[in-house]
Coordinates of C-alpha atoms (C1' of nucleotides) in Angstrom, one line a residue:
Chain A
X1 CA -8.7 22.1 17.7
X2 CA -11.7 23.2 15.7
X3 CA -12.5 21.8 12.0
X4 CA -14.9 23.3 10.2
X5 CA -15.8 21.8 6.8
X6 CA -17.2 24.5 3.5
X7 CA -19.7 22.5 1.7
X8 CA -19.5 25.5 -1.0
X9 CA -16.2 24.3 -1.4
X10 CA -14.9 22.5 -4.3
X11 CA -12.3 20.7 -2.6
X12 CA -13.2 17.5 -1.3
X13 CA -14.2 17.2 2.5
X14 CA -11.0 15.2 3.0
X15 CA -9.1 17.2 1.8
X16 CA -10.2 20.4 3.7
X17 CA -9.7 18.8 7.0
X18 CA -6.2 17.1 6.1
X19 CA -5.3 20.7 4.9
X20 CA -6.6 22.8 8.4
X21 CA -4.5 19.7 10.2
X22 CA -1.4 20.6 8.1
X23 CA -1.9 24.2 8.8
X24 CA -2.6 23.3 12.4
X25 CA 0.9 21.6 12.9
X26 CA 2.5 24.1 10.3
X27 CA 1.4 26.6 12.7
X28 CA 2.6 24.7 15.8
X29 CA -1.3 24.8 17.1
X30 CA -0.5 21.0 17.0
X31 CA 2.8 20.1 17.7
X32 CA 4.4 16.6 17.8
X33 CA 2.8 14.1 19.9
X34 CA -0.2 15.5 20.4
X35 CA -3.4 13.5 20.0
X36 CA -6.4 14.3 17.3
X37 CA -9.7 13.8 18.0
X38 CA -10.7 10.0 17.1
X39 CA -12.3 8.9 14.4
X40 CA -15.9 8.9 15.8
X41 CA -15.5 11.7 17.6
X42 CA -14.4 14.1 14.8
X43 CA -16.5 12.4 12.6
X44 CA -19.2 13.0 15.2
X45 CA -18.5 16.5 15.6
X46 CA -18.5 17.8 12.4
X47 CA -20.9 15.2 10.8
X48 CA -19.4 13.2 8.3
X49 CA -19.1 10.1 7.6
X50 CA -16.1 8.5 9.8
X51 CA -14.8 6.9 6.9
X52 CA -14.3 10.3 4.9
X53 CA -11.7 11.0 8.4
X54 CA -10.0 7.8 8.3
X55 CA -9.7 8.8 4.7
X56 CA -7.8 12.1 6.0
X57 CA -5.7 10.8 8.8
X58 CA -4.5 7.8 6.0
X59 CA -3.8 10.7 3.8
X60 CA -1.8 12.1 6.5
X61 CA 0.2 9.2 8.0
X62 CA 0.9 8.5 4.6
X63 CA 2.1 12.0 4.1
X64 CA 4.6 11.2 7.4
X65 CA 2.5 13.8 9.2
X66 CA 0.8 11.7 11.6
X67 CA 1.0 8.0 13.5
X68 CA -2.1 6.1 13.8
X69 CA -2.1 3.1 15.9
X70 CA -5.2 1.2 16.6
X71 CA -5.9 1.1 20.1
X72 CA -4.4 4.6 20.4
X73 CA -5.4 7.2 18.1
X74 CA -3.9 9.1 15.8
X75 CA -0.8 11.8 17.0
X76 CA 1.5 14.5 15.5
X77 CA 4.6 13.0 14.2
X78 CA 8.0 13.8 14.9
X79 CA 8.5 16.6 11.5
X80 CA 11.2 15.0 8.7
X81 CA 12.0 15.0 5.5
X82 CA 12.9 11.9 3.7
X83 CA 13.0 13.8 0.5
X84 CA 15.9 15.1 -1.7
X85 CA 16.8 18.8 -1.7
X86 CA 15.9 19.0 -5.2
X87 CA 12.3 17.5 -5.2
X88 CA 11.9 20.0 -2.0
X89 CA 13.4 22.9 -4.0
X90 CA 10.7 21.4 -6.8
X91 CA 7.7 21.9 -4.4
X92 CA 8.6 25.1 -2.6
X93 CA 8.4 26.9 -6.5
X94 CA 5.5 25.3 -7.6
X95 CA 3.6 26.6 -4.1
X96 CA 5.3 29.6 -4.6
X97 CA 4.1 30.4 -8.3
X98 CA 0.5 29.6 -7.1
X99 CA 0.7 32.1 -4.6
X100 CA 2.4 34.6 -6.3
X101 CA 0.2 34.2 -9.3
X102 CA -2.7 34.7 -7.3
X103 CA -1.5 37.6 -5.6
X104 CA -0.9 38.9 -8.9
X105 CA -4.5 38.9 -9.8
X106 CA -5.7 40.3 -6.6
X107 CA -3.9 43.6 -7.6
X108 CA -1.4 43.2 -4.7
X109 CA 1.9 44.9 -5.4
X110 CA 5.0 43.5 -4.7
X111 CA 5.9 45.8 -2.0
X112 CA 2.3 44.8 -0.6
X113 CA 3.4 40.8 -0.6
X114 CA 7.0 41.0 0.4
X115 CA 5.3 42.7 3.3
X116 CA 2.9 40.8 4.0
X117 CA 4.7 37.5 3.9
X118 CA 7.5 38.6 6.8
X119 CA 4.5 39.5 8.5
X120 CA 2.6 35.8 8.7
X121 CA 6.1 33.7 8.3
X122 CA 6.0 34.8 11.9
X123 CA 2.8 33.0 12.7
X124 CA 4.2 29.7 11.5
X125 CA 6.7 27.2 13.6
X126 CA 10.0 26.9 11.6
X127 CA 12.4 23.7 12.0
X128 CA 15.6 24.4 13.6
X129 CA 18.5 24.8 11.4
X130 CA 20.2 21.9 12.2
X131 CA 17.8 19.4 12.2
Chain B
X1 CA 3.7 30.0 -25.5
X2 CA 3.8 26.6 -24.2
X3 CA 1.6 24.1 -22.1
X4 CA 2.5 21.5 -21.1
X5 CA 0.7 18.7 -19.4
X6 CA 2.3 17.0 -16.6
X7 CA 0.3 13.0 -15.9
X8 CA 2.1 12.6 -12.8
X9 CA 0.0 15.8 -11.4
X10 CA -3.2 14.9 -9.6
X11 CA -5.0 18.1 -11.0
X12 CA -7.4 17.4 -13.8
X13 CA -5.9 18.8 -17.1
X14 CA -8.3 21.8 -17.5
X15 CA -7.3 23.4 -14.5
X16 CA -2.8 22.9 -14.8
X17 CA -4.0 24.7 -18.3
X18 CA -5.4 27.4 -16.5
X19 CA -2.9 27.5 -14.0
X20 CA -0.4 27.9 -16.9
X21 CA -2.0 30.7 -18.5
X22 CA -2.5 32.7 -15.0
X23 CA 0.4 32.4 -14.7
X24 CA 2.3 33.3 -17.8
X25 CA -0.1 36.4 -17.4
X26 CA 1.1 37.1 -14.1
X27 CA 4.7 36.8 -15.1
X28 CA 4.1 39.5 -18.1
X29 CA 4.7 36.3 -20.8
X30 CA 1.4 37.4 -21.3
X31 CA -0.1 40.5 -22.0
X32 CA -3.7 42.6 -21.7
X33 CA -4.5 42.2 -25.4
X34 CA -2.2 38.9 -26.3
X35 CA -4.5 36.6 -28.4
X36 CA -4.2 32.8 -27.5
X37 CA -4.3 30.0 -29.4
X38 CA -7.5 29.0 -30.7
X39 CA -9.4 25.8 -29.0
X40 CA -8.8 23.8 -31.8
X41 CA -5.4 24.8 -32.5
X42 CA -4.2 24.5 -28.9
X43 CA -5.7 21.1 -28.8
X44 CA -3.9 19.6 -31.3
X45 CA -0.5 21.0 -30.0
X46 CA -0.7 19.4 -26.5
X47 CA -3.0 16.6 -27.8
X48 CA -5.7 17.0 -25.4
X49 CA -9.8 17.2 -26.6
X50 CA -10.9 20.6 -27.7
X51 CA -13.6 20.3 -25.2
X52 CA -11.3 20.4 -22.3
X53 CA -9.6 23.8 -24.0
X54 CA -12.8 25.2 -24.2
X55 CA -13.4 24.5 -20.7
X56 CA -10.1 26.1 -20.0
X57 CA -11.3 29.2 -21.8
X58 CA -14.2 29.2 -20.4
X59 CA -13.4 29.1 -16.5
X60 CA -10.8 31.8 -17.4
X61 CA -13.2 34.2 -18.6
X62 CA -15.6 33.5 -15.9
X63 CA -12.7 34.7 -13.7
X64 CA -12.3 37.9 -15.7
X65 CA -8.9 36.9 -16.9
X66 CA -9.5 36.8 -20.7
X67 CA -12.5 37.5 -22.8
X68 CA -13.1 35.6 -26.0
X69 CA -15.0 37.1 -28.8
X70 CA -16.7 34.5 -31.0
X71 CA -14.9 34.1 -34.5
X72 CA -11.9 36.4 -32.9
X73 CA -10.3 34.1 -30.5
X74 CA -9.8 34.2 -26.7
X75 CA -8.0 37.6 -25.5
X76 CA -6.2 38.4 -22.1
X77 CA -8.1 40.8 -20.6
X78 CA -6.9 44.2 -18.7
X79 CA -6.2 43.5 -15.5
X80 CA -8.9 44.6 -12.8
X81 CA -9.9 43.6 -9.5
X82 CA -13.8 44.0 -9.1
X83 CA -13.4 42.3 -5.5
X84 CA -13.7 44.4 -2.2
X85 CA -10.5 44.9 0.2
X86 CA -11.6 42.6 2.3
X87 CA -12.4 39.5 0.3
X88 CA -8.7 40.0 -1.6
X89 CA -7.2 40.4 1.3
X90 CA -8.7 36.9 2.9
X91 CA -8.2 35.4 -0.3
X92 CA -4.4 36.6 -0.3
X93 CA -4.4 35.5 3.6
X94 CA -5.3 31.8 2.1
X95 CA -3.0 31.3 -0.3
X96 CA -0.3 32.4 1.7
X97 CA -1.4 29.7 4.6
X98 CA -1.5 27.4 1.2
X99 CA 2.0 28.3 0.4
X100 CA 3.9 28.4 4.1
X101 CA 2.4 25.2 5.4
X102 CA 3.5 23.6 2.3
X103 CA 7.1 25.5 2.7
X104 CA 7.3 24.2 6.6
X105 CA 6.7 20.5 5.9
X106 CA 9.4 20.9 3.5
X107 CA 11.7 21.5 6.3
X108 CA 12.1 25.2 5.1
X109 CA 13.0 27.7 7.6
X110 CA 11.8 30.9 7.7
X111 CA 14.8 32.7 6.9
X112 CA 15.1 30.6 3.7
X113 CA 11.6 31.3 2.5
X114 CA 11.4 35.3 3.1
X115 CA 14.5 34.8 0.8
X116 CA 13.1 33.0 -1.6
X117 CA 10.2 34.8 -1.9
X118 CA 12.0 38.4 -2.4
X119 CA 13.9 36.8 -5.1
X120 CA 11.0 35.0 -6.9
X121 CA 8.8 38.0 -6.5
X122 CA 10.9 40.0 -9.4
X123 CA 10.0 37.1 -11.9
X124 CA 6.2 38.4 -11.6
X125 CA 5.1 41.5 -13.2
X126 CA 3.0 43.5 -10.4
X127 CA 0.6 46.2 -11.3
X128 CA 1.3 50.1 -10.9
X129 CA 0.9 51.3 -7.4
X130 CA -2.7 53.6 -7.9
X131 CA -4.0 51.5 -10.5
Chain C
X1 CA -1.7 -9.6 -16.1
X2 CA -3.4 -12.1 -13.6
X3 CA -4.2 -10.9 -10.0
X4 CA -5.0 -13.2 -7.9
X5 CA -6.2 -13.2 -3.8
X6 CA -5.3 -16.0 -1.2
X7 CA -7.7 -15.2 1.6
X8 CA -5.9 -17.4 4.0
X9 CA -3.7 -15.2 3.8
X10 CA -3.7 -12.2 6.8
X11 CA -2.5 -9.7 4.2
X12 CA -5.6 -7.6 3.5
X13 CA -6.8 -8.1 0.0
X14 CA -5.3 -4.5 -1.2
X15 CA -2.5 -5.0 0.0
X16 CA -1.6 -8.7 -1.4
X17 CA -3.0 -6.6 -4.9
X18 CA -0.6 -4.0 -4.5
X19 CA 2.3 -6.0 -4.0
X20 CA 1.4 -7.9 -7.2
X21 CA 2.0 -4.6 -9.1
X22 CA 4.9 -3.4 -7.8
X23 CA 6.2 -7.0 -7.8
X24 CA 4.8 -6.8 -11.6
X25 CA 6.5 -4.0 -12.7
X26 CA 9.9 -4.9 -10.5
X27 CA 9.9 -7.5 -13.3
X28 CA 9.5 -5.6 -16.2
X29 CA 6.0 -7.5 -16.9
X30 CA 4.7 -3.9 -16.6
X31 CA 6.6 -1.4 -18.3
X32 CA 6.1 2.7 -17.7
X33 CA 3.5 3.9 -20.2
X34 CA 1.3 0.5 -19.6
X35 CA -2.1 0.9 -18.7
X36 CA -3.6 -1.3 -15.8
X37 CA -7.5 -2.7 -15.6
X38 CA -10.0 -0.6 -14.7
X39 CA -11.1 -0.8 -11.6
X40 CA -14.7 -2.1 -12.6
X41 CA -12.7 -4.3 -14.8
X42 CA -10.3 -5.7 -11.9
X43 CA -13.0 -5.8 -9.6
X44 CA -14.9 -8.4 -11.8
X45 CA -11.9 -10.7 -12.7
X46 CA -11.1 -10.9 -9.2
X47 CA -14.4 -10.8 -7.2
X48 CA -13.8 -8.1 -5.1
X49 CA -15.5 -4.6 -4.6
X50 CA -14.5 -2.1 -6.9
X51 CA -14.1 0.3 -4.1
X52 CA -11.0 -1.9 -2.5
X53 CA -9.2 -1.6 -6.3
X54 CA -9.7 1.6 -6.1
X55 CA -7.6 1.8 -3.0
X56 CA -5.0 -0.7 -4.2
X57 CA -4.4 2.4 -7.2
X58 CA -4.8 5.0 -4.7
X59 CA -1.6 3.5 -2.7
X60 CA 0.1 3.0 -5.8
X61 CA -0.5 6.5 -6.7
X62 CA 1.0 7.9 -3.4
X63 CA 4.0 5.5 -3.5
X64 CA 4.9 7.5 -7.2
X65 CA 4.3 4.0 -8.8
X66 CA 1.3 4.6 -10.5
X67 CA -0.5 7.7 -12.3
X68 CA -4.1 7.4 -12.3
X69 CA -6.7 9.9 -14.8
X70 CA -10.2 9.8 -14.2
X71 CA -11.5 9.1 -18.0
X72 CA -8.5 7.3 -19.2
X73 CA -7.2 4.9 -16.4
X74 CA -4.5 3.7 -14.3
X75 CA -0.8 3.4 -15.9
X76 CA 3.1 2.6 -14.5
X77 CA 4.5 5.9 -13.9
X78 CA 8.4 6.2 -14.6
X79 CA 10.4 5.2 -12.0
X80 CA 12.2 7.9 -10.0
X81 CA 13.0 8.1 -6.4
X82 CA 12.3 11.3 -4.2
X83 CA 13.9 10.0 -1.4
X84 CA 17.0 10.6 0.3
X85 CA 20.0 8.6 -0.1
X86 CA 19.8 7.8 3.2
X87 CA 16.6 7.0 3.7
X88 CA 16.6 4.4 0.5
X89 CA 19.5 2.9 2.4
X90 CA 17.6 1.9 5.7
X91 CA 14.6 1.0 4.1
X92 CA 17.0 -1.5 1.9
X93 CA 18.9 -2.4 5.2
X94 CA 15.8 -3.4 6.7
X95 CA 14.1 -5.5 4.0
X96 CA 17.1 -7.3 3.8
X97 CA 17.1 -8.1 7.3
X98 CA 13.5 -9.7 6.7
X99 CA 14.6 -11.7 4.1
X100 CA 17.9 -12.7 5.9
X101 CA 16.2 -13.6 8.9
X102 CA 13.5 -15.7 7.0
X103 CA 16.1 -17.4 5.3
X104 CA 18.3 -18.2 8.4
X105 CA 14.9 -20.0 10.6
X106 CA 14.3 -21.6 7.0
X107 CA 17.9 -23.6 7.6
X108 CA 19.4 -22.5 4.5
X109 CA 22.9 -21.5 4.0
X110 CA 24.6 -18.3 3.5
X111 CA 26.1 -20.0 0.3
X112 CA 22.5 -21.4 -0.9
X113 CA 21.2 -17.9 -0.4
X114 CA 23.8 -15.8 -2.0
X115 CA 23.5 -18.4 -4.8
X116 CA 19.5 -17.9 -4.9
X117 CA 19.9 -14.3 -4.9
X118 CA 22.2 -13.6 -7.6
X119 CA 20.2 -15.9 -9.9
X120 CA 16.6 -14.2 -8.9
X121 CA 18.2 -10.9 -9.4
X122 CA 18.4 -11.9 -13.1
X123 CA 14.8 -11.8 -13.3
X124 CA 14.4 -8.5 -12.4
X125 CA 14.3 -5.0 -14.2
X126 CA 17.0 -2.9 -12.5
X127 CA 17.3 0.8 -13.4
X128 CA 20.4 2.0 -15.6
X129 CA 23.3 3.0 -13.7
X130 CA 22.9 6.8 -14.2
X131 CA 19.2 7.6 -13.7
Chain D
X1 CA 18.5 -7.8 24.3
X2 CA 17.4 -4.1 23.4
X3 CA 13.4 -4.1 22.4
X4 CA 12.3 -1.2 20.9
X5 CA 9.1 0.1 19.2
X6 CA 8.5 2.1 16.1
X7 CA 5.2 4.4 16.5
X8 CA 6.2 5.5 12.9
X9 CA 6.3 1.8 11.7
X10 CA 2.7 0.2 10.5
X11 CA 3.3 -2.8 11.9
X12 CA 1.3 -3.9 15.3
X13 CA 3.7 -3.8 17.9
X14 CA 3.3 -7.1 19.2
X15 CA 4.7 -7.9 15.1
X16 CA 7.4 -5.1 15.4
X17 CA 9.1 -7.0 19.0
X18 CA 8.4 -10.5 17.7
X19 CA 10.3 -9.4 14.4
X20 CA 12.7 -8.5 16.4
X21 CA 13.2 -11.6 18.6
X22 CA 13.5 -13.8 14.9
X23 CA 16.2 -11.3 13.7
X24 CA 18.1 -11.3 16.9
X25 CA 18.3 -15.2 16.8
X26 CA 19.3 -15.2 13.2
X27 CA 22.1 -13.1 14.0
X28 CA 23.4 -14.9 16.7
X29 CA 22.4 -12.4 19.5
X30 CA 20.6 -14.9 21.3
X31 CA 21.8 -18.5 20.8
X32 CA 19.3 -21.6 21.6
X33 CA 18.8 -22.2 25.1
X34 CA 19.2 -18.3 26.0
X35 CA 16.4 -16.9 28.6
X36 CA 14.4 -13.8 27.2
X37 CA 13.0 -11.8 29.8
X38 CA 9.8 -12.6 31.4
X39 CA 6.5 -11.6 30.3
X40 CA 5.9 -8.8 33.3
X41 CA 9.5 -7.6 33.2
X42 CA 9.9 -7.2 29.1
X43 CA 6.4 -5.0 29.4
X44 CA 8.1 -2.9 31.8
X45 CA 11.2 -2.2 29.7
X46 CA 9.2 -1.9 26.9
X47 CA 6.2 0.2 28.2
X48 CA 3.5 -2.0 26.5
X49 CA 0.8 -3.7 27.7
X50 CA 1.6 -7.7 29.6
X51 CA -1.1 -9.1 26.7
X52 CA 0.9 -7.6 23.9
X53 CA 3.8 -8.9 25.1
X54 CA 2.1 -12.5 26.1
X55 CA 1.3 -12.4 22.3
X56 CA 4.9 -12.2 21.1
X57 CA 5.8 -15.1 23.1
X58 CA 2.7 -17.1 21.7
X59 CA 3.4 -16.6 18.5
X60 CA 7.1 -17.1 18.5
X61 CA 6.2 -20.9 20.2
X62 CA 4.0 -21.2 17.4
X63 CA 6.8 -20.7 15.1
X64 CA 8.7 -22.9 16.8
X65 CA 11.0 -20.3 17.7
X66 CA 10.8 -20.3 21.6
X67 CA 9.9 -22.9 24.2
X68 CA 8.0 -21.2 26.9
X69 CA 7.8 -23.8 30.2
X70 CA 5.5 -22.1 32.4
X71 CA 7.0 -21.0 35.7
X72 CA 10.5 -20.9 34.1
X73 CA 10.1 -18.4 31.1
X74 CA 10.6 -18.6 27.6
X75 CA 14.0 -20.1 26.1
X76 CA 15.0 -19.8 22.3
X77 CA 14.5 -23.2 21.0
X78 CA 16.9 -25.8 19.1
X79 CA 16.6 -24.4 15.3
X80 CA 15.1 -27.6 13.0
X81 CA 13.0 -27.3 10.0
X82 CA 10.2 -29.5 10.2
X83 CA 9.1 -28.2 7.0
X84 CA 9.8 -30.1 3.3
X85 CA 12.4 -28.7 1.1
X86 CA 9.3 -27.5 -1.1
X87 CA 7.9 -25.3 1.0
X88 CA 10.6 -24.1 2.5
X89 CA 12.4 -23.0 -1.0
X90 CA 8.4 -21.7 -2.1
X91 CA 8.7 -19.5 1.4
X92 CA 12.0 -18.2 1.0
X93 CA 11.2 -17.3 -3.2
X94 CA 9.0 -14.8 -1.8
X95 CA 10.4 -12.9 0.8
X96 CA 13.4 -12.9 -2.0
X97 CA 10.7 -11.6 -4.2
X98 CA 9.8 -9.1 -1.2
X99 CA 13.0 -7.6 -1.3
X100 CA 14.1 -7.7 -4.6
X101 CA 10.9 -5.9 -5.0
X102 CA 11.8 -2.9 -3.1
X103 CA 15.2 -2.9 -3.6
X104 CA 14.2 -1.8 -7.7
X105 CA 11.8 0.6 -6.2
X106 CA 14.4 2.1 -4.3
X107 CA 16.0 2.6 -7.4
X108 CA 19.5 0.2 -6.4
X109 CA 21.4 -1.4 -9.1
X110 CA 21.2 -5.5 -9.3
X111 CA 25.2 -4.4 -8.6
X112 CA 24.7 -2.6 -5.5
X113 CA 22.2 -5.1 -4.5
X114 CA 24.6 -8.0 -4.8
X115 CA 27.3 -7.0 -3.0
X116 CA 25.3 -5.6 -0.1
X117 CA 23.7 -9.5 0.3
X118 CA 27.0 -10.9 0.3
X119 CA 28.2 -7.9 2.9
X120 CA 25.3 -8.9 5.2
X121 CA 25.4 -12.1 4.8
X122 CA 27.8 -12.2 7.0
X123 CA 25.8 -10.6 10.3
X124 CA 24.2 -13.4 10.3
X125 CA 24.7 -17.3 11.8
X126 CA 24.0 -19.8 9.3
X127 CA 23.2 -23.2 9.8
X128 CA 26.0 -26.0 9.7
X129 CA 26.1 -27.3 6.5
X130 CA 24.7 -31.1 6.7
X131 CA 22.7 -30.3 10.0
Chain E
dG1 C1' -16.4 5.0 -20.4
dT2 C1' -12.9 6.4 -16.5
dG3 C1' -11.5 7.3 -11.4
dG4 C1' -13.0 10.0 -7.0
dT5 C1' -16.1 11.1 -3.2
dC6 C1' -19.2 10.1 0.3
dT7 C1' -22.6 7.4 2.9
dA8 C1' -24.1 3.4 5.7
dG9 C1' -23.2 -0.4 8.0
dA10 C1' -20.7 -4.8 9.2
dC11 C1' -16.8 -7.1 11.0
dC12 C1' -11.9 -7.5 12.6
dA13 C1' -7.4 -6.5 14.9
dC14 C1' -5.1 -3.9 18.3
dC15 C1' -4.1 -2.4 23.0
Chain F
dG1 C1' -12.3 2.0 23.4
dT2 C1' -9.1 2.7 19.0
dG3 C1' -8.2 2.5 13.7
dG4 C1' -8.5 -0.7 9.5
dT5 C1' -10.9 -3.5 6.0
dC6 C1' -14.6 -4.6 3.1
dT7 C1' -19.1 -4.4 1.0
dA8 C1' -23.0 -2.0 -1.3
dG9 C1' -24.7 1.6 -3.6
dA10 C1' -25.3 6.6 -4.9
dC11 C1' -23.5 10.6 -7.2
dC12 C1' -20.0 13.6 -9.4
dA13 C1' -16.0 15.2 -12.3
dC14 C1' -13.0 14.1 -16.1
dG15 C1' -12.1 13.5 -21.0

DNA sequence: GTGGTCTAGACCACC
DNA sequence: GTGGTCTAGACCACG
């Protein structure tokens, strides 16, 4: 796993790496179980303060994404979702209208986006139906 | 038009404003030429300081999405996308990793968002193909 | 509202805060809309550094129990529940195993405890039946 | 005796199997005078570390909970309250307050909570009454 | 004024 | 070794 952090970049340092971890698993580049780099290491490697990555793996265990044990290290949790179908439903719009909205601006047409979505949804690990 | 705040979102207000107004734009509720509300008018509507409007208005016109002509008002400008392939095509590419990372924590599958999406993308109003 | 920290006690001074709130506002001493001290302010009255408050709100805040503004302050958010019917029940199931199991090596009865319980209950602020 | 362990769960894991010895002699699973494995054969079953393990059973002699006679293992010990009736009602206020505490946040009536007490109750073994 | 981010550095609990 | 807590202090964004 690589993280790279963009100091141009509004968003906080936290939250760039807790995103690239979400993406990571999203993507099935981490998959459950698998260990992260420890605190002092990552923090090491892409110098920051290890504070600001406890900060993101919190953020993340919090999230149910990860498991942090001390002694152990932090690891992929087992994917679940502990909320209703309607708050999900909620969520998946909201995300949605960003990135529609955006594409919008960008001058994409819709033929463009529908296209372009079926492409990528590929590159992403889907839950099984039943889960 | 209406704006609404929402408290329990973690985004400052400025920017769910300017989310709100993208959007209406990109969902034709909005229109090249529309005139908004004036700072001070808007302000007192969804009770919010006239400085945080005007920073609204401001960041939008930075982005080329309105223009506002002193003692006129603030305008929605005609839609145009000054940006090279390239960068709108990465910037698309981010959003969309935004969007389906989000959509696979949720416990999505893929099937259910390529749905989604073809549905929701009718709701937006998408520029002429040779614009 | 009085906050107060035992340090003999192994529950890390945000946490024994945090449970003061939610314990707070489980009792209707903080209703939704209320604003909470500063975190400078708390900070002072309780001796601790303001950057451990600002954790305590920052738990809060991710639990849905609080909504937090940068300029205006912490306040009670409106009480909701994302989670799953399921999941609310084992989460119950298993606080209720604490407290039965506490009470059991304490030597009380099951009649002195289901006595104690419906009279405590009394002192809470339970939601109305169709939320 | 089953022991497991949570990775998802917070709590320490020597916490998470002593917890579960306490609830397990509350319910009547393992009666006074009952052997629990030894220190080297629970690590096994359990996959942990002998120390962990060696620090359950320390802390559950502490408590009074367990006898451990070295050479012999570690036997669940007579129940007695050595404790005044002050600070045994002051102890058993607050894990009620614990619980009742989440229960609200979990959005449950004071109804719902009520009757599932009085179901539970029952699981467990209560002391005779003039013991 | 408010909360949020980040750094630096100390100390502790866990395994 | 691991992560978690807490302090001290600087700086920024919000309204």
């Amino acid at each position: 796993m690589e993280f790279t952090i963009d100091s141009s970049n509004r968003l906080p340092i936290w939250q760039q790496l807790a995103q690239q971890v979400r993406e990571s698993i999203a993507r099935g580049k981490l998959q459950p179980g698998d260990r992260l780099p420890s605190v002092r290491e990552l923090s090491r490697t892409v110098v920051v303060n290890p504070n600001t990555i406890a900060k993101v793996y919190t953020e993340l265990e919090r999230e149910g994404i990860l498991n942090t044990r001390p002694g152990l290290g932090a690891f992929v949790a087992q994917p679940s979702s502990e909320q209703t179908h309607k708050v999900r439903k909620e969520r998946l719009q909201e995300a949605l209208g960003l990135f529609l909205t955006e594409a919008v601006h960008l001058s994409f047409t819709a033929k463009d986006v529908v296209e372009i979505v079926s492409r990528q949804v590929k590159q992403f690990k889907w839950p099984e139906k039943k889960q």
